[in-house]
Amino acid sequence: MKLHEYQAKGVFAEAGLPTPESELADSADAAVEAAERIGYPVAIKAQVQVGGRGKAGGIELADDESEARSAAEDILGMDLKGLHVDRVLVEEAVDFTDELYVGVTMDRGEGRPVAMVSTRGGVDIEEVAAEDPDAIARGHVDPSFGMHPYQAREAVFEAGVDREVAMDVASVLTTLYRLWDDRDATEIEVNPLMVTTDGEVVAADAVMNIDDDALFRQEDLAEMEEEAAGDDLEAKANEYGFDYVRLSGNVGIIGNGAGLVMTTLDLVDYYGGEPANFLDIGGGAKAERVSNALDMVFSDENVDSVVFNIFGGITRGDEVARGINGALEGFDELPKPVVVRLAGTNAEEGMEILNTEVVEVEETLEAAVQRAVERAEEVDQ
Ligand code: GDP
Ligand code: MN
């Protein structure tokens, strides 16, 4: 689970990390009111789960009321890398001299958490890591002892942080490590950690990802989940209990079993199509799960056709067929063409039950995938 910037900053502030004063707003009026309370200049920042908002136009600075209003109007409602912006964070603008990077994540190669510091903050740190890996100082931590203050100082000095703020940065780093550990984070990143003209440090941005399997013991963070979900389809998948991954193509894919879905995905690619999603409805899929799955791909506007690939083991072909028929009853006209391939237990019964006036049926997986790819191309034209 990925927290929004404003949520992560709330967690940071509670842990005693320096964060700018800020308020969330969902309209231009509310943004202006927040700015008046905070005092100009302010930064107005889109609250969507993507990096690089600055470059994409999702952050504007405002010196007065009219600038704040027009910035909020620009940003609210905009489409930022495919996500709709419906809230902005209005934040006291920071006057800075330097932008640092600090973060904590798991180094799987070393099998230990690693704290990172760089003076090349404010830009995409992956780019820095690729171009100039030495520009990032790393300190590995033994999780049974936690991060010792000397380890934080070592990393900060190795990174070449200015002496005036080095101790403050080191203390931010130890707090971040403690948060990472206490809050079951998989990743925490402050980019940039700004050095202000007054010689202080402040977390101008905040990324915090929480291990989903630990949410049961992070109740306050789990409560933030609904708001953090951001993506309607992913929220829907959570509700239905599906494993669902959104992809960039237009051929919707439903199957039972991760391996079977992966194979279907590969075949779609092989036959020149592009998968729109990965959706595994699991074993023993009953009619209701099948209609929920169809509901999901139908409500994905990127999907132009659907291939439904079921291998009946525990999941019986007749159950699936009833599920498909049931799901389709609600539509006068099918929103997108659906091609079904049933194999295994009760496959013949299933094919007989299927309402072939609305869905297309193929006996082999290859034929079903090819047909779905063709249908998607037709819609695309
Ligand atoms: P991201 O692009 O989504 O990572 O968003 P950030 O919060 O990291 O902001 C990107 C850039 O916007 C920063 O590196 C700054 O250069 C600029 N920025 C953000 N907040 C402020 C601010 O309060 N004052 C100033 N002057 N610039 C800011
Ligand atoms: Mn950032």
XYZ file of C-alpha atoms and ligand atoms in Angstrom:
410
model
C 0.000 0.000 0.000
C 1.278 3.375 -1.072
C 0.417 6.418 1.019
C -0.381 9.760 -0.562
C 2.119 12.550 0.041
C -0.194 14.260 2.549
C -0.719 10.993 4.447
C 3.004 10.204 4.564
C 3.727 13.753 5.727
C 1.204 13.272 8.527
C 3.075 10.157 9.655
C 6.407 12.024 9.352
C 5.190 14.982 11.415
C 3.889 12.666 14.127
C 7.336 11.052 14.299
C 8.924 14.481 14.800
C 10.339 14.977 11.301
C 10.372 18.555 9.980
C 7.589 19.008 7.390
C 6.181 22.233 5.939
C 2.801 23.389 7.223
C 0.131 22.155 4.819
C -3.580 21.555 4.258
C -5.509 19.354 1.861
C -8.059 21.010 -0.468
C -10.560 19.675 -3.007
C -11.680 22.948 -4.599
C -10.102 26.237 -5.670
C -12.014 28.041 -2.900
C -10.765 25.632 -0.260
C -7.215 25.948 -1.626
C -7.334 29.746 -1.380
C -8.701 29.582 2.177
C -5.921 27.170 3.140
C -3.312 29.439 1.531
C -4.620 32.438 3.495
C -4.264 30.502 6.750
C -0.773 29.249 5.878
C 0.488 32.519 4.422
C 2.050 33.194 0.998
C 4.018 32.022 -0.868
C 2.557 28.506 -1.085
C 3.208 25.430 -3.213
C 0.081 23.751 -4.622
C 0.656 20.072 -5.263
C -1.470 17.413 -6.983
C -2.189 14.451 -4.686
C -1.882 11.497 -7.027
C 0.292 8.408 -6.748
C 2.878 9.209 -9.399
C 6.419 10.479 -9.256
C 7.632 13.453 -11.259
C 4.570 15.614 -10.615
C 6.780 18.686 -10.758
C 7.852 18.092 -14.360
C 4.349 17.021 -15.409
C 2.771 20.297 -14.286
C 1.253 18.994 -11.068
C 3.048 21.509 -8.802
C 2.749 25.300 -8.926
C 3.973 28.041 -6.648
C 1.650 30.927 -5.762
C 2.514 34.342 -4.290
C -0.983 35.669 -3.755
C -4.659 34.848 -3.801
C -5.170 35.119 -7.551
C -2.143 32.930 -8.289
C -3.303 30.370 -5.719
C -6.761 30.267 -7.288
C -5.487 29.840 -10.820
C -2.922 27.224 -9.747
C -5.626 25.210 -7.958
C -7.918 25.564 -10.980
C -5.121 24.374 -13.302
C -4.250 21.358 -11.208
C -7.628 20.180 -9.883
C -9.308 18.041 -12.526
C -6.151 17.590 -14.565
C -5.055 14.206 -15.829
C -1.599 13.473 -14.458
C 0.004 10.453 -16.135
C -3.418 8.821 -16.425
C -4.673 9.705 -12.945
C -7.419 12.208 -12.250
C -6.435 14.893 -9.730
C -9.245 15.634 -7.300
C -7.243 16.988 -4.360
C -4.274 19.283 -3.881
C -1.965 19.850 -0.948
C -1.513 23.534 -0.187
C 1.835 23.934 1.474
C 4.013 26.668 2.876
C 6.619 27.201 0.118
C 10.177 26.473 1.099
C 13.040 28.820 0.235
C 15.861 26.408 -0.370
C 19.531 26.324 -1.244
C 19.953 22.564 -1.692
C 17.842 19.533 -2.455
C 18.975 16.279 -0.837
C 17.712 12.723 -1.140
C 17.270 10.398 1.856
C 15.542 7.044 1.894
C 15.316 3.629 3.474
C 14.438 0.417 1.669
C 15.197 -3.308 1.744
C 18.374 -4.362 -0.048
C 17.319 -7.841 -1.101
C 20.763 -8.681 -2.434
C 22.312 -8.009 0.975
C 19.318 -9.303 2.887
C 19.343 -6.168 5.045
C 17.703 -2.762 5.082
C 19.726 0.044 3.568
C 19.652 3.762 4.308
C 20.620 6.072 1.444
C 21.731 9.686 1.251
C 22.568 11.862 -1.731
C 23.200 15.520 -2.375
C 21.608 15.057 -5.802
C 18.017 15.199 -4.625
C 15.095 16.846 -6.366
C 15.530 14.689 -9.461
C 14.622 11.095 -10.219
C 16.961 9.121 -7.960
C 16.822 6.054 -10.235
C 18.499 8.197 -12.904
C 21.197 9.265 -10.475
C 21.717 5.636 -9.453
C 22.119 4.615 -13.100
C 24.421 7.469 -14.184
C 26.511 7.969 -11.100
C 26.023 5.284 -8.447
C 28.740 6.801 -6.265
C 26.596 9.888 -5.790
C 24.446 7.867 -3.389
C 25.955 6.894 -0.036
C 24.582 3.698 1.460
C 24.590 2.329 4.977
C 23.318 -1.157 5.712
C 21.560 -1.737 8.991
C 21.344 -4.829 11.146
C 17.622 -4.967 11.922
C 18.166 -6.586 15.320
C 20.070 -3.496 16.540
C 18.426 -0.773 14.481
C 20.308 2.153 13.009
C 23.025 3.521 15.269
C 23.538 7.300 15.167
C 27.158 6.822 14.029
C 25.952 4.854 10.992
C 23.694 7.706 9.988
C 26.530 10.233 10.414
C 28.859 8.052 8.372
C 26.412 7.889 5.445
C 25.719 11.630 5.615
C 29.425 12.558 5.587
C 30.192 10.065 2.844
C 27.479 11.677 0.719
C 29.194 15.044 1.157
C 26.336 16.873 2.870
C 27.301 20.368 4.107
C 28.642 20.395 7.657
C 26.105 22.963 8.875
C 23.204 20.622 8.268
C 24.945 17.236 8.477
C 23.813 16.447 12.023
C 20.221 17.405 11.234
C 20.238 15.177 8.141
C 21.692 12.316 10.191
C 18.931 12.688 12.720
C 16.303 12.685 9.928
C 17.868 9.474 8.661
C 17.727 7.657 12.024
C 14.100 8.729 12.470
C 13.286 7.500 8.960
C 14.862 4.149 9.732
C 12.881 3.865 12.964
C 9.673 4.700 11.063
C 10.529 2.197 8.353
C 10.902 -0.487 11.008
C 8.007 0.500 13.323
C 5.494 1.065 10.540
C 6.335 -2.018 8.445
C 7.305 0.122 5.484
C 8.837 -1.450 2.404
C 10.124 1.914 1.274
C 10.442 5.431 2.606
C 11.799 8.257 0.523
C 12.214 11.977 1.072
C 13.074 13.595 -2.243
C 13.796 16.385 -1.887
C 14.845 16.921 1.698
C 15.313 20.671 1.305
C 18.032 22.692 2.965
C 16.391 26.053 3.622
C 18.038 29.460 3.320
C 17.873 29.547 7.148
C 20.085 26.457 7.294
C 17.367 24.039 8.343
C 16.205 20.837 6.697
C 12.600 20.087 5.772
C 10.873 17.139 4.082
C 9.390 18.776 0.974
C 8.128 15.496 -0.479
C 7.259 12.164 1.115
C 6.912 8.622 -0.207
C 5.938 5.799 2.102
C 4.922 2.294 1.018
C 3.597 -0.146 3.585
C 3.842 -3.934 3.454
C 0.273 -5.105 2.718
C 0.791 -8.206 4.823
C 1.481 -6.062 7.896
C -1.613 -3.872 7.647
C -3.380 -5.971 10.267
C -1.018 -4.506 12.868
C -0.861 -0.992 11.411
C -4.486 -0.167 11.998
C -4.205 3.587 11.615
C -2.408 3.161 8.283
C -4.874 0.496 7.116
C -7.651 3.041 7.649
C -5.951 5.284 5.117
C -6.104 2.559 2.494
C -9.424 3.397 0.910
C -8.294 6.947 0.272
C -4.848 5.852 -0.841
C -6.166 3.353 -3.383
C -6.633 6.088 -5.989
C -7.357 3.688 -8.789
C -11.058 2.763 -8.975
C -10.377 -0.540 -10.676
C -7.843 -1.591 -8.079
C -10.269 -0.630 -5.329
C -12.894 -2.757 -7.041
C -10.460 -5.678 -7.339
C -9.732 -5.435 -3.602
C -13.433 -5.465 -2.863
C -13.954 -8.560 -5.011
C -10.813 -10.236 -3.669
C -9.112 -10.613 -7.063
C -5.482 -10.527 -8.048
C -5.558 -7.778 -10.610
C -2.859 -5.845 -12.430
C -3.595 -3.082 -14.906
C -1.468 -3.199 -18.069
C -1.145 -0.853 -21.000
C -2.940 -2.668 -23.848
C -6.559 -3.176 -24.910
C -7.207 -6.941 -24.766
C -8.896 -7.808 -21.469
C -7.829 -11.128 -19.956
C -9.641 -13.290 -17.410
C -8.520 -16.731 -16.337
C -8.385 -19.067 -13.375
C -4.923 -19.621 -11.985
C -1.931 -17.298 -12.247
C -0.013 -19.590 -14.638
C -2.937 -19.866 -17.016
C -3.449 -16.097 -17.007
C 0.269 -15.519 -17.668
C 0.130 -17.960 -20.580
C -2.882 -16.169 -22.011
C -1.036 -12.870 -21.663
C 1.969 -14.267 -23.528
C -0.261 -15.590 -26.305
C -2.029 -12.256 -26.713
C 1.386 -10.700 -27.212
C 2.448 -13.529 -29.531
C -0.558 -12.943 -31.782
C 0.163 -9.227 -32.036
C -2.200 -7.915 -29.384
C -1.535 -6.013 -26.188
C -2.877 -7.225 -22.845
C -4.966 -4.699 -20.893
C -4.757 -6.499 -17.579
C -3.939 -9.576 -15.546
C -6.994 -10.909 -13.751
C -6.940 -14.214 -11.914
C -10.325 -15.261 -10.545
C -8.761 -18.198 -8.708
C -9.855 -21.793 -8.410
C -13.392 -22.951 -7.719
C -14.788 -19.804 -9.337
C -18.524 -19.623 -8.802
C -20.980 -17.707 -10.978
C -20.756 -14.592 -8.821
C -16.972 -14.328 -9.124
C -17.237 -14.741 -12.868
C -19.728 -11.915 -13.191
C -17.604 -9.735 -10.897
C -14.610 -10.387 -13.159
C -16.595 -9.405 -16.258
C -17.836 -6.316 -14.468
C -14.190 -5.361 -13.838
C -12.951 -5.682 -17.412
C -16.099 -4.078 -18.819
C -15.612 -1.044 -16.602
C -11.997 -0.635 -17.740
C -12.259 1.878 -20.549
C -9.006 0.668 -22.122
C -10.458 -2.771 -22.796
C -11.703 -3.304 -26.374
C -12.221 -7.087 -26.277
C -12.067 -9.820 -23.683
C -10.601 -13.310 -23.746
C -11.945 -15.569 -21.042
C -9.750 -18.600 -20.507
C -10.954 -21.258 -18.082
C -9.459 -24.612 -17.382
C -11.914 -26.672 -15.385
C -10.342 -28.595 -12.570
C -12.071 -27.616 -9.384
C -13.787 -24.869 -11.344
C -16.470 -26.595 -13.361
C -17.159 -25.451 -16.914
C -20.943 -25.371 -16.409
C -20.581 -23.098 -13.355
C -18.428 -20.704 -15.340
C -20.859 -20.748 -18.255
C -23.740 -19.888 -15.915
C -21.644 -17.099 -14.456
C -20.956 -15.646 -17.874
C -24.614 -15.900 -18.935
C -25.693 -14.351 -15.643
C -23.235 -11.475 -15.969
C -24.374 -10.796 -19.519
C -28.093 -10.778 -18.687
C -27.721 -7.289 -17.281
C -26.707 -5.882 -20.676
C -29.059 -5.177 -23.581
C -26.071 -5.162 -25.812
C -22.637 -6.503 -24.966
C -20.322 -3.567 -24.123
C -17.290 -5.383 -25.570
C -16.864 -8.603 -27.536
C -16.081 -11.619 -25.323
C -14.376 -14.777 -26.563
C -14.565 -17.814 -24.290
C -12.418 -20.902 -24.196
C -13.449 -23.631 -21.780
C -11.469 -26.812 -21.169
C -11.362 -29.501 -18.526
C -14.125 -30.581 -16.158
C -17.613 -30.199 -17.645
C -16.282 -28.174 -20.572
C -18.810 -29.634 -23.042
C -21.747 -28.917 -20.745
C -20.382 -25.430 -20.291
C -20.163 -24.751 -24.013
C -23.753 -25.890 -24.453
C -24.997 -23.646 -21.668
C -23.127 -20.580 -22.958
C -25.334 -18.114 -24.728
C -23.480 -18.016 -28.024
C -25.727 -15.258 -29.263
C -23.727 -12.889 -27.093
C -20.338 -14.531 -26.568
C -18.045 -16.193 -29.066
C -16.722 -19.632 -28.215
C -13.481 -21.251 -29.341
C -12.274 -24.738 -28.587
C -8.584 -23.989 -28.465
C -6.748 -21.323 -26.548
C -4.802 -20.245 -29.634
C -7.995 -19.655 -31.609
C -9.671 -17.811 -28.730
C -6.719 -15.472 -28.270
C -6.395 -14.776 -31.995
C -10.075 -13.954 -32.217
C -9.947 -11.619 -29.218
C -6.933 -9.844 -30.716
C -8.823 -9.416 -34.018
C -11.897 -8.062 -32.234
C -9.774 -5.539 -30.345
C -8.208 -4.385 -33.618
C -11.655 -3.943 -35.190
C -12.820 -1.797 -32.274
C -9.615 0.212 -32.435
C -10.155 1.198 -36.063
P 7.563 15.159 -7.410
O 7.975 15.879 -8.673
O 6.258 14.436 -7.611
O 8.617 14.290 -6.838
O 7.235 16.315 -6.330
P 8.192 17.092 -5.292
O 7.381 17.395 -4.103
O 9.443 16.331 -5.071
O 8.516 18.458 -6.022
C 9.289 18.547 -7.182
C 10.074 19.857 -7.212
O 9.201 20.955 -7.076
C 11.059 20.001 -6.069
O 12.262 19.304 -6.285
C 11.237 21.514 -6.048
O 12.197 21.902 -6.982
C 9.859 22.003 -6.418
N 9.139 22.365 -5.170
C 8.310 21.595 -4.450
N 7.872 22.246 -3.348
C 8.472 23.457 -3.371
C 8.470 24.587 -2.511
O 7.819 24.624 -1.467
N 9.226 25.634 -2.875
C 9.954 25.643 -4.008
N 10.668 26.720 -4.329
N 9.980 24.601 -4.848
C 9.272 23.528 -4.540
Mn 9.741 14.144 -5.118
